[in-house]
Short mmCIF file of C-alpha atoms and ligand atoms in Angstrom, two decimals:
data_model
loop_
_atom_site.label_atom_id
_atom_site.label_comp_id
_atom_site.label_asym_id
_atom_site.label_seq_id
_atom_site.Cartn_x
_atom_site.Cartn_y
_atom_site.Cartn_z
CA MET A 1 45.46 -29.04 -38.61
CA GLU A 2 41.82 -30.88 -38.58
CA ARG A 3 39.22 -31.27 -36.29
CA LYS A 4 38.49 -34.65 -33.68
CA TYR A 5 35.19 -33.04 -32.44
CA SER A 6 32.53 -30.97 -33.48
CA LEU A 7 31.83 -29.89 -30.36
CA GLU A 8 34.19 -29.92 -27.15
CA GLY A 9 33.52 -29.08 -23.60
CA ILE A 10 30.04 -28.09 -23.62
CA ASN A 11 28.50 -27.38 -20.45
CA ILE A 12 24.75 -25.50 -20.92
CA SER A 13 21.49 -24.95 -19.43
CA VAL A 14 18.99 -23.05 -21.06
CA LEU A 15 15.55 -21.92 -18.21
CA GLU A 16 12.20 -22.61 -19.52
CA GLY A 17 10.69 -19.48 -20.81
CA GLU A 18 14.53 -18.33 -21.68
CA PHE A 19 15.32 -17.30 -25.50
CA LEU A 20 18.57 -18.33 -26.16
CA ALA A 21 20.63 -17.16 -29.25
CA VAL A 22 23.74 -19.77 -30.51
CA MET A 23 25.63 -17.59 -32.91
CA GLY A 24 29.76 -18.14 -34.20
CA GLU A 25 31.34 -18.40 -37.24
CA THR A 26 30.31 -21.35 -40.50
CA GLY A 27 31.59 -25.10 -38.79
CA SER A 28 31.42 -23.63 -35.53
CA GLY A 29 28.76 -27.00 -34.48
CA LYS A 30 26.00 -25.16 -34.48
CA SER A 31 24.09 -27.53 -35.74
CA THR A 32 25.47 -30.10 -34.47
CA PHE A 33 24.45 -28.21 -31.04
CA CYS A 34 20.28 -27.59 -32.55
CA ARG A 35 20.64 -31.84 -33.79
CA LEU A 36 22.14 -33.04 -30.07
CA LEU A 37 18.44 -31.40 -28.25
CA ASN A 38 16.31 -33.58 -29.85
CA GLY A 39 18.36 -36.39 -29.92
CA ILE A 40 18.00 -36.81 -34.71
CA ILE A 41 22.07 -37.27 -32.30
CA PRO A 42 22.58 -39.85 -31.11
CA HIS A 43 19.86 -41.26 -33.02
CA PHE A 44 20.44 -40.66 -36.34
CA TYR A 45 24.19 -40.45 -37.36
CA GLY A 46 27.03 -42.29 -36.64
CA GLY A 47 29.71 -40.31 -34.51
CA HIS A 48 31.06 -40.41 -30.90
CA LEU A 49 29.02 -38.56 -27.91
CA SER A 50 30.08 -38.74 -24.31
CA GLY A 51 28.85 -36.53 -21.63
CA THR A 52 24.79 -36.27 -21.08
CA VAL A 53 21.99 -34.19 -22.94
CA THR A 54 18.88 -33.88 -20.61
CA VAL A 55 15.52 -32.80 -20.93
CA ASP A 56 12.86 -31.96 -19.82
CA GLY A 57 14.66 -34.63 -17.59
CA GLU A 58 15.23 -37.09 -19.74
CA HIS A 59 18.73 -37.92 -21.29
CA THR A 60 18.59 -37.65 -25.06
CA ASP A 61 20.61 -41.62 -25.37
CA GLU A 62 18.24 -42.70 -22.72
CA SER A 63 14.93 -41.63 -24.90
CA SER A 64 13.93 -41.24 -28.80
CA VAL A 65 13.04 -38.67 -31.12
CA ALA A 66 9.58 -39.63 -31.07
CA HIS A 67 9.25 -39.41 -27.64
CA LEU A 68 11.44 -36.52 -27.84
CA ALA A 69 9.61 -34.65 -30.36
CA LEU A 70 6.53 -34.58 -27.75
CA LYS A 71 9.20 -31.33 -25.84
CA ILE A 72 11.14 -29.81 -28.45
CA GLY A 73 9.43 -28.80 -31.74
CA MET A 74 13.22 -27.95 -34.17
CA ALA A 75 13.21 -26.88 -37.35
CA LEU A 76 16.16 -27.73 -39.51
CA ASP A 77 18.74 -25.23 -41.08
CA ASP A 78 17.86 -26.23 -45.15
CA PRO A 79 14.05 -26.48 -45.61
CA GLU A 80 14.38 -28.15 -48.61
CA ASN A 81 15.44 -31.88 -46.53
CA GLN A 82 12.04 -31.79 -43.74
CA LEU A 83 9.30 -30.67 -46.10
CA PHE A 84 8.16 -33.95 -47.70
CA THR A 85 4.25 -34.28 -47.80
CA SER A 86 1.76 -33.26 -50.79
CA SER A 87 0.46 -30.04 -49.28
CA VAL A 88 1.03 -27.07 -47.35
CA ARG A 89 -1.17 -28.12 -45.02
CA ASN A 90 -1.11 -32.08 -44.46
CA GLU A 91 3.29 -30.75 -43.35
CA ALA A 92 1.88 -28.25 -40.24
CA ALA A 93 -0.57 -30.73 -39.74
CA PHE A 94 2.11 -34.30 -40.08
CA GLY A 95 3.66 -33.96 -36.14
CA PRO A 96 -0.08 -33.58 -34.18
CA GLU A 97 -1.23 -35.79 -36.20
CA ASN A 98 0.98 -38.47 -35.77
CA LEU A 99 0.69 -37.70 -32.12
CA LEU A 100 -2.54 -38.57 -32.93
CA PHE A 101 -4.29 -35.33 -31.47
CA PRO A 102 -8.13 -34.88 -31.65
CA VAL A 103 -9.38 -33.37 -35.53
CA LYS A 104 -10.05 -30.07 -34.06
CA GLU A 105 -7.27 -29.26 -32.35
CA ILE A 106 -4.86 -30.82 -35.19
CA GLU A 107 -7.44 -27.90 -37.74
CA GLU A 108 -6.19 -25.42 -35.31
CA ARG A 109 -3.15 -25.44 -34.82
CA VAL A 110 -2.24 -25.65 -38.53
CA LYS A 111 -4.11 -22.86 -38.33
CA TYR A 112 -2.53 -21.03 -35.71
CA ALA A 113 0.43 -21.42 -37.16
CA LEU A 114 0.41 -20.82 -41.24
CA SER A 115 -1.28 -17.06 -39.35
CA ALA A 116 1.61 -16.78 -37.20
CA VAL A 117 4.18 -17.67 -40.58
CA GLY A 118 2.14 -15.56 -43.12
CA LEU A 119 0.82 -18.28 -45.31
CA GLU A 120 -2.92 -18.41 -44.89
CA GLY A 121 -3.92 -19.35 -48.50
CA PHE A 122 -1.74 -21.53 -49.01
CA LYS A 123 -2.53 -25.18 -48.20
CA GLU A 124 -3.38 -26.59 -50.75
CA ARG A 125 -0.19 -26.10 -51.72
CA GLN A 126 2.43 -28.03 -52.76
CA PRO A 127 5.37 -27.73 -50.80
CA MET A 128 7.88 -27.79 -53.36
CA THR A 129 5.96 -25.17 -55.35
CA LEU A 130 6.65 -22.65 -52.97
CA SER A 131 9.02 -20.10 -53.45
CA GLY A 132 12.28 -20.02 -50.93
CA GLY A 133 10.85 -18.01 -48.20
CA GLU A 134 7.77 -19.89 -48.36
CA LYS A 135 9.59 -23.24 -47.63
CA GLN A 136 11.48 -21.61 -44.98
CA ARG A 137 8.00 -19.93 -43.20
CA LEU A 138 6.66 -23.49 -43.86
CA VAL A 139 8.95 -25.39 -42.15
CA ILE A 140 8.38 -22.50 -39.26
CA ALA A 141 4.90 -23.10 -39.35
CA ALA A 142 4.91 -27.12 -38.34
CA THR A 143 7.31 -26.40 -35.37
CA LEU A 144 5.36 -24.00 -34.60
CA ALA A 145 2.57 -26.56 -34.67
CA MET A 146 3.36 -29.57 -32.17
CA ASN A 147 3.59 -27.71 -29.30
CA ALA A 148 6.48 -28.11 -27.94
CA LYS A 149 7.81 -26.95 -24.65
CA ILE A 150 10.78 -25.83 -26.94
CA LEU A 151 11.66 -24.77 -29.52
CA VAL A 152 14.36 -25.09 -31.28
CA LEU A 153 15.69 -23.31 -34.65
CA ASP A 154 18.05 -23.41 -37.09
CA GLU A 155 19.11 -19.91 -39.12
CA PRO A 156 15.51 -20.02 -39.26
CA LEU A 157 15.51 -16.00 -40.71
CA CYS A 158 17.61 -16.44 -43.62
CA ARG A 159 14.91 -16.33 -46.10
CA LEU A 160 13.41 -14.72 -45.12
CA ASP A 161 12.36 -10.64 -46.10
CA PRO A 162 12.37 -8.18 -43.76
CA GLU A 163 8.55 -8.18 -42.49
CA GLY A 164 7.99 -11.82 -42.46
CA ALA A 165 11.43 -12.45 -40.02
CA ALA A 166 9.98 -9.78 -38.12
CA GLN A 167 5.97 -11.43 -37.24
CA VAL A 168 8.20 -14.87 -37.00
CA MET A 169 10.27 -13.13 -34.14
CA SER A 170 8.12 -11.20 -32.47
CA VAL A 171 5.64 -14.41 -32.43
CA LEU A 172 8.71 -16.64 -30.73
CA GLY A 173 8.73 -13.93 -28.73
CA GLU A 174 5.16 -13.86 -28.19
CA LEU A 175 5.40 -18.25 -27.28
CA LYS A 176 8.36 -17.37 -24.48
CA ASP A 177 6.64 -14.81 -22.58
CA LYS A 178 3.34 -15.65 -22.39
CA HIS A 179 3.25 -19.94 -22.68
CA LYS A 180 7.11 -20.40 -21.56
CA ILE A 181 9.06 -21.30 -24.17
CA ALA A 182 12.50 -21.88 -23.75
CA VAL A 183 13.46 -21.30 -27.58
CA ILE A 184 16.93 -22.27 -29.15
CA MET A 185 18.01 -20.05 -32.15
CA THR A 186 20.80 -19.78 -34.11
CA ALA A 187 21.76 -16.77 -36.08
CA HIS A 188 23.68 -14.62 -37.72
CA ASP A 189 21.22 -10.84 -37.42
CA SER A 190 22.87 -9.30 -34.40
CA LYS A 191 20.50 -6.67 -34.17
CA LYS A 192 17.50 -9.25 -33.74
CA MET A 193 19.17 -11.35 -31.14
CA LEU A 194 19.92 -7.91 -28.98
CA GLN A 195 16.01 -7.52 -29.54
CA TYR A 196 14.84 -11.10 -28.59
CA ALA A 197 17.58 -12.89 -26.66
CA ASP A 198 18.20 -13.16 -23.66
CA ARG A 199 21.47 -15.25 -23.70
CA VAL A 200 24.11 -15.23 -26.32
CA CYS A 201 26.98 -18.25 -27.15
CA ILE A 202 29.02 -18.27 -29.52
CA LEU A 203 31.21 -21.33 -30.60
CA LYS A 204 34.00 -21.37 -32.27
CA GLU A 205 35.93 -24.05 -33.59
CA GLY A 206 33.23 -26.23 -31.51
CA ARG A 207 33.79 -24.85 -28.11
CA ILE A 208 31.97 -22.51 -26.34
CA ALA A 209 33.92 -19.03 -27.06
CA CYS A 210 32.10 -17.14 -24.74
CA CYS A 211 28.20 -16.74 -23.35
CA GLY A 212 26.19 -14.65 -21.16
CA ALA A 213 23.27 -11.65 -21.86
CA ALA A 214 22.18 -10.73 -24.77
CA LYS A 215 23.35 -7.48 -24.38
CA ASN A 216 26.64 -7.52 -23.39
CA ILE A 217 27.70 -10.52 -25.78
CA LEU A 218 26.56 -8.18 -28.60
CA SER A 219 27.69 -4.46 -27.68
CA ASN A 220 30.96 -6.26 -27.95
CA ARG A 221 32.08 -5.23 -30.72
CA THR A 222 36.11 -6.50 -31.00
CA LEU A 223 34.55 -9.78 -29.24
CA LEU A 224 31.90 -10.87 -32.01
CA GLU A 225 34.34 -9.25 -35.57
CA GLU A 226 37.00 -12.21 -33.68
CA ASN A 227 34.04 -14.62 -34.66
CA GLY A 228 33.15 -13.69 -37.56
CA ILE A 229 29.84 -11.81 -36.72
CA GLN A 230 28.79 -8.87 -37.31
CA PRO A 231 27.87 -6.14 -35.09
CA PRO A 232 24.52 -4.94 -34.54
CA TYR A 233 23.97 -2.72 -38.23
CA GLU A 234 20.79 -0.99 -39.25
CA ALA A 235 20.70 -0.38 -42.86
CA ASP A 236 18.71 2.01 -43.81
CA ILE A 237 18.48 1.53 -47.28
CA TYR A 238 16.64 4.84 -47.50
CA SER A 239 19.21 6.63 -47.09
CA VAL A 240 21.79 4.58 -49.34
CA PHE A 241 19.61 4.77 -52.71
CA THR A 242 18.18 8.36 -53.24
CA GLU A 243 18.34 9.10 -56.77
CA LYS A 244 15.38 8.48 -59.09
CA THR A 245 16.69 5.39 -62.33
CA ASP A 246 15.86 7.59 -65.50
CA ASP A 247 15.60 4.03 -67.87
CA CYS A 248 15.79 6.81 -70.50
CA LYS A 249 18.69 8.44 -69.51
CA GLU A 250 20.75 5.53 -68.61
CA HIS A 251 20.12 4.74 -72.52
CA GLU A 252 21.49 7.26 -74.36
CA THR A 253 24.64 6.39 -72.95
CA ASN A 254 24.92 2.93 -72.09
CA ILE A 255 24.47 0.19 -74.09
CA PRO A 256 21.67 -2.29 -72.69
CA ALA A 257 22.94 -5.71 -71.11
CA VAL A 258 19.11 -7.24 -70.34
CA GLU A 259 15.85 -5.54 -71.72
CA ILE A 260 12.81 -6.28 -69.98
CA LYS A 261 9.56 -5.90 -71.77
CA ASP A 262 6.21 -6.04 -70.74
CA PHE A 263 7.36 -9.61 -69.04
CA SER A 264 4.83 -11.87 -66.83
CA PHE A 265 4.61 -15.48 -65.85
CA PHE A 266 2.04 -17.89 -64.58
CA TYR A 267 1.41 -21.64 -63.83
CA THR A 268 -1.88 -21.12 -64.10
CA PRO A 269 -3.58 -16.91 -66.01
CA GLU A 270 -5.87 -16.47 -62.89
CA ASN A 271 -2.81 -16.21 -60.82
CA PRO A 272 0.67 -15.23 -62.50
CA VAL A 273 3.60 -14.86 -59.84
CA ALA A 274 5.21 -12.31 -61.33
CA GLU A 275 3.38 -9.21 -63.81
CA LYS A 276 4.04 -7.32 -66.33
CA ILE A 277 7.30 -6.71 -65.29
CA ASN A 278 9.67 -3.87 -67.69
CA LEU A 279 12.98 -3.61 -66.60
CA THR A 280 16.11 -1.74 -69.00
CA ILE A 281 19.89 -2.88 -67.10
CA VAL A 282 22.82 -0.82 -68.34
CA ASP A 283 25.87 -2.95 -69.10
CA ASN A 284 28.03 -2.80 -65.70
CA ASP A 285 25.06 -2.36 -64.17
CA TYR A 286 25.06 -2.83 -59.87
CA ILE A 287 21.88 -3.86 -58.89
CA ALA A 288 19.92 -5.28 -55.80
CA LEU A 289 16.77 -6.63 -56.33
CA ILE A 290 14.27 -7.24 -52.94
CA GLY A 291 10.85 -7.55 -51.56
CA HIS A 292 8.87 -10.39 -50.10
CA ASN A 293 8.63 -13.89 -50.37
CA GLY A 294 6.65 -15.49 -52.47
CA CYS A 295 6.78 -11.31 -55.14
CA GLY A 296 8.76 -13.77 -58.02
CA LYS A 297 12.09 -12.32 -57.47
CA THR A 298 13.43 -15.65 -58.38
CA THR A 299 11.15 -16.32 -61.00
CA LEU A 300 12.16 -12.51 -62.87
CA LEU A 301 15.16 -14.18 -62.70
CA LYS A 302 15.24 -17.58 -64.03
CA GLY A 303 13.45 -15.82 -67.03
CA ILE A 304 16.17 -13.67 -67.73
CA THR A 305 18.76 -16.53 -67.81
CA GLY A 306 16.11 -18.25 -69.99
CA LEU A 307 14.76 -21.40 -67.75
CA LEU A 308 11.56 -20.35 -67.58
CA SER A 309 9.95 -18.40 -71.14
CA PRO A 310 7.75 -15.47 -70.66
CA SER A 311 4.05 -16.07 -70.77
CA THR A 312 3.45 -12.63 -71.71
CA GLY A 313 5.47 -10.40 -73.07
CA ASN A 314 10.23 -10.24 -73.90
CA ILE A 315 13.64 -10.07 -72.73
CA PHE A 316 16.09 -9.09 -74.53
CA ILE A 317 19.77 -9.68 -73.71
CA TYR A 318 22.45 -7.08 -75.66
CA GLY A 319 19.21 -6.87 -78.52
CA LYS A 320 18.66 -9.96 -79.08
CA ASN A 321 15.43 -11.35 -78.41
CA THR A 322 15.34 -15.00 -75.77
CA SER A 323 12.49 -16.36 -77.20
CA GLU A 324 15.37 -16.94 -79.59
CA LEU A 325 17.91 -18.06 -78.15
CA SER A 326 17.94 -21.61 -76.73
CA ILE A 327 19.90 -22.17 -73.70
CA SER A 328 23.18 -22.26 -74.67
CA GLU A 329 23.48 -19.33 -75.98
CA ILE A 330 22.12 -17.12 -72.88
CA SER A 331 24.26 -19.43 -70.30
CA LYS A 332 27.04 -17.57 -72.49
CA GLU A 333 26.25 -14.18 -71.80
CA THR A 334 24.74 -14.89 -68.55
CA GLY A 335 25.66 -16.49 -65.22
CA PHE A 336 22.73 -17.95 -62.48
CA ILE A 337 24.65 -18.70 -59.51
CA THR A 338 22.05 -19.81 -57.23
CA GLN A 339 22.13 -20.21 -52.90
CA ASN A 340 22.70 -23.70 -52.18
CA PRO A 341 26.58 -24.11 -55.25
CA ASP A 342 26.27 -28.59 -54.31
CA ASN A 343 23.48 -28.79 -56.84
CA GLN A 344 25.74 -27.10 -59.03
CA LEU A 345 29.08 -28.67 -59.40
CA PHE A 346 29.33 -32.10 -59.84
CA THR A 347 33.05 -33.32 -61.33
CA ASP A 348 36.18 -34.42 -58.81
CA SER A 349 38.69 -31.61 -59.36
CA VAL A 350 38.45 -27.21 -58.83
CA TYR A 351 39.97 -27.34 -62.34
CA ASP A 352 37.55 -30.14 -64.42
CA GLU A 353 34.02 -28.04 -62.90
CA VAL A 354 35.35 -24.91 -64.19
CA ALA A 355 36.78 -26.96 -67.74
CA PHE A 356 33.42 -28.91 -67.78
CA ALA A 357 31.04 -26.45 -69.67
CA LEU A 358 34.52 -25.83 -71.73
CA LYS A 359 35.09 -29.33 -72.69
CA ASN A 360 31.23 -29.33 -73.51
CA ALA A 361 31.65 -26.06 -75.60
CA GLY A 362 34.58 -27.22 -78.04
CA LEU A 363 37.27 -25.40 -77.19
CA SER A 364 40.38 -26.52 -77.93
CA LYS A 365 42.92 -27.35 -74.93
CA GLU A 366 45.03 -25.04 -73.68
CA GLU A 367 41.97 -21.91 -74.55
CA ILE A 368 40.11 -24.55 -71.71
CA LYS A 369 43.80 -24.00 -69.21
CA GLN A 370 43.75 -20.39 -69.50
CA ARG A 371 40.33 -19.16 -69.78
CA ALA A 372 40.29 -21.87 -66.00
CA GLU A 373 43.32 -20.65 -65.46
CA ASN A 374 41.37 -16.91 -65.91
CA ALA A 375 38.95 -17.28 -64.16
CA LEU A 376 39.86 -19.27 -61.07
CA ASN A 377 42.62 -16.68 -60.58
CA MET A 378 39.95 -14.23 -61.16
CA VAL A 379 37.68 -15.20 -57.43
CA GLY A 380 41.11 -16.44 -55.74
CA LEU A 381 40.68 -20.06 -55.60
CA LYS A 382 44.20 -21.33 -55.90
CA ASP A 383 44.16 -25.13 -55.69
CA MET A 384 42.91 -26.39 -58.41
CA THR A 385 43.11 -30.25 -57.58
CA LEU A 386 41.20 -30.10 -54.76
CA PHE A 387 37.37 -31.63 -54.56
CA PRO A 388 34.47 -29.61 -54.77
CA HIS A 389 33.17 -30.58 -52.68
CA ALA A 390 35.22 -30.56 -49.61
CA LEU A 391 36.07 -26.13 -50.29
CA SER A 392 33.70 -24.42 -47.85
CA LYS A 393 29.89 -22.90 -48.53
CA ALA A 394 32.09 -19.26 -50.06
CA ASP A 395 34.34 -21.57 -52.16
CA ARG A 396 31.70 -23.65 -53.48
CA THR A 397 30.32 -20.65 -54.10
CA ARG A 398 33.52 -18.93 -55.77
CA LEU A 399 33.95 -22.27 -57.83
CA VAL A 400 30.58 -21.24 -59.73
CA PHE A 401 31.32 -17.73 -59.75
CA ALA A 402 35.03 -19.59 -61.84
CA CYS A 403 32.61 -21.47 -63.57
CA VAL A 404 29.86 -18.51 -64.94
CA ILE A 405 33.53 -16.29 -65.62
CA ALA A 406 35.33 -18.99 -67.63
CA MET A 407 31.95 -19.84 -70.21
CA GLY A 408 32.41 -15.86 -71.88
CA CYS A 409 29.58 -15.30 -69.53
CA ARG A 410 29.04 -10.68 -69.34
CA ILE A 411 26.22 -11.02 -67.39
CA ILE A 412 26.03 -12.26 -63.64
CA ILE A 413 22.71 -13.32 -61.10
CA LEU A 414 23.41 -14.08 -57.93
CA ASP A 415 19.95 -15.57 -56.63
CA GLU A 416 20.70 -15.38 -52.65
CA VAL A 417 23.79 -16.26 -52.26
CA ASP A 418 24.43 -15.12 -48.58
CA VAL A 419 21.42 -17.77 -47.08
CA GLY A 420 23.95 -20.37 -45.07
CA GLN A 421 26.82 -17.94 -44.97
CA ASP A 422 28.63 -16.58 -41.79
CA TYR A 423 29.19 -12.89 -42.79
CA THR A 424 32.39 -13.01 -43.54
CA GLY A 425 31.38 -16.02 -46.05
CA CYS A 426 28.70 -12.92 -47.52
CA LEU A 427 31.83 -10.43 -47.98
CA LYS A 428 33.86 -13.26 -49.32
CA ILE A 429 31.42 -14.34 -52.60
CA MET A 430 30.09 -9.82 -52.43
CA ASP A 431 33.14 -9.09 -52.81
CA ILE A 432 34.07 -11.30 -55.97
CA ALA A 433 30.44 -9.57 -57.44
CA ASN A 434 32.75 -6.43 -56.34
CA ALA A 435 35.39 -6.91 -58.42
CA LEU A 436 33.65 -8.18 -61.27
CA TYR A 437 31.73 -5.51 -61.61
CA SER A 438 34.97 -2.94 -61.09
CA LYS A 439 35.98 -5.14 -64.83
CA GLY A 440 32.62 -4.27 -66.32
CA PHE A 441 30.84 -6.73 -65.69
CA THR A 442 26.54 -6.62 -64.85
CA ILE A 443 25.68 -7.21 -61.62
CA ILE A 444 22.89 -8.53 -60.26
CA PHE A 445 21.60 -9.85 -56.73
CA VAL A 446 18.99 -10.85 -55.50
CA THR A 447 18.83 -10.73 -51.05
CA HIS A 448 17.03 -10.83 -48.13
CA ASN A 449 19.95 -8.75 -46.52
CA MET A 450 19.97 -5.15 -46.01
CA SER A 451 23.34 -4.53 -45.22
CA LEU A 452 24.84 -6.46 -48.13
CA VAL A 453 22.14 -4.00 -50.85
CA CYS A 454 23.50 -0.88 -48.54
CA LYS A 455 27.13 -1.67 -48.52
CA TYR A 456 27.33 -3.02 -52.27
CA ALA A 457 24.41 -1.77 -54.92
CA ARG A 458 24.18 0.75 -57.34
CA ARG A 459 20.84 0.82 -57.69
CA LEU A 460 18.09 -0.61 -55.60
CA ILE A 461 15.01 -2.18 -57.44
CA ILE A 462 11.89 -3.43 -54.83
CA MET A 463 9.65 -5.76 -56.40
CA ASP A 464 6.00 -6.70 -55.11
CA LYS A 465 3.40 -9.13 -56.26
CA LYS A 466 2.12 -6.81 -58.94
CA GLY A 467 6.11 -5.58 -60.61
CA ILE A 468 8.23 -3.38 -59.91
CA VAL A 469 7.84 -0.63 -57.25
CA THR A 470 10.75 1.48 -56.37
CA ASP A 471 13.74 2.08 -58.79
CA VAL A 472 16.82 4.15 -57.05
CA LYS A 473 20.04 5.00 -57.92
CA ARG A 474 23.26 5.39 -54.56
CA LYS A 475 23.55 8.59 -54.29
CA LYS A 476 26.58 10.33 -54.54
N1 ATP B 1 4.36 -24.69 -59.99
C1 ATP B 1 4.68 -23.67 -58.72
N2 ATP B 1 2.65 -23.48 -58.77
C2 ATP B 1 2.30 -22.41 -58.29
N3 ATP B 1 2.23 -21.68 -57.66
C3 ATP B 1 3.76 -21.29 -58.06
C4 ATP B 1 4.81 -22.47 -58.45
N4 ATP B 1 5.36 -22.02 -58.10
C5 ATP B 1 6.30 -20.99 -58.04
N5 ATP B 1 4.97 -20.45 -57.09
C6 ATP B 1 4.60 -19.25 -56.35
O1 ATP B 1 5.41 -18.09 -57.32
C7 ATP B 1 5.41 -16.91 -56.23
C8 ATP B 1 6.77 -16.31 -56.90
O2 ATP B 1 8.27 -17.55 -56.37
P1 ATP B 1 9.62 -16.62 -56.47
O3 ATP B 1 10.25 -17.80 -56.81
O4 ATP B 1 9.30 -15.98 -57.39
O5 ATP B 1 9.22 -15.69 -55.35
P2 ATP B 1 10.85 -15.16 -55.20
O6 ATP B 1 10.57 -13.85 -54.92
O7 ATP B 1 12.14 -15.68 -55.30
O8 ATP B 1 10.35 -15.30 -53.14
P3 ATP B 1 11.91 -15.40 -51.69
O9 ATP B 1 12.18 -14.41 -51.35
O10 ATP B 1 10.65 -16.53 -50.84
O11 ATP B 1 12.34 -16.31 -53.02
C9 ATP B 1 5.40 -17.52 -55.26
O12 ATP B 1 4.07 -17.42 -54.00
C10 ATP B 1 5.38 -19.17 -55.72
O13 ATP B 1 4.70 -20.05 -53.99
MG1 MG B 2 13.60 -16.86 -54.68
#
């Protein structure tokens, strides 16, 4: 049955200097909760609101979003939708400039906020050219620059590399302790919340399932699991991946699916974004590719899928140089699944979505039907008549999987598909990757979630700006 309310029966107050973590499954109401606090609900969204929300003594429905912005700094969950100025500096300065602060103070705040998130040196860059994690950092910086008494951050950590996430959490911890800032954050990372939050509120289907001291709630495994939250977990990649990968030895026994030779990519030669990468990915490899925000992971994946041409070097797919293949030829071998399935879905039904590229490839009706049904079966999507955008995010990602499987891709590339998914959603998606791996597919996935790396990958590759720094295999 469809739920009548996004949130219902909510009673909660947050103190000055308190850190409240709001947790729960996808769709439980976390983002609605955040949007209520800075007044964009009710002022910008439709819907019906009863009850009251009071921020620093003011009723949000009687105040304006602009006025509430003096008190509340808000980072929404999708950085793409929040960045709109022409430079990183302007983005961080936008809030304080609108509040008409003196120029010197604005520049000080911008400097503080950008360095708090590790974006020193990015001031003149256009926000749209930043990597996923750099965009997320900028959204957090713009929120910090407001110097507000209350910070509301909707899933600020999921695109950040582990060091970036630790840096942001320690800045927030300091603001809370030294300046009595109230922090309200939605998150899936129960280990971080155990470390920093005072209180945890778990939402379930729009209601408060429980609310209490972080250490009590986060030590209750059953409660967490019932609510789709992964209990605090120490993911130690170095104890799971211990064997050095020997490319030459791999080569003798297996066909290389992807060979990357001296790959470099730059927008301007003085600033290479990926440099001298050499890597052999054998058939039926299962790789986790990790590294700092901005180290060039997405750039490398775009190189493999033909979306970018190497500035120098070559990439071979099953022995063929991609520089001699068209994008459509490459896309028959490599399927690229990004963190936003919505950018990849555009028809009216699950079946049409899978059939679309097959029709374009000129296949017969029978073959299209057979391939589409097989692929949907493999990902476990049964109802082929559903409207793609009405599916849950995990199911929308599964649908993109089905599209690339139906095309016959044997190499599946996943770029942070866990972002914006709750733990159950992550497992649903990675279990498909696992099933494909056991059928002989080659899987390459990028993530900042070390528990997924430990649980699924067979080989771990760590990159930094200078190239590949670690290449190890799972302990036998
Ligand atoms: N148009 C551009 N001009 C200049 N630099 C760019 C441009 N596009 C991307 N970059 C830079 O290239 C670097 C590599 O970006 P890439 O998206 O590959 O990083 P990433 O490893 O995927 O990071 P993340 O973990 O944040 O997703 C980043 O520092 C990014 O800012
Ligand atoms: Mg990336």
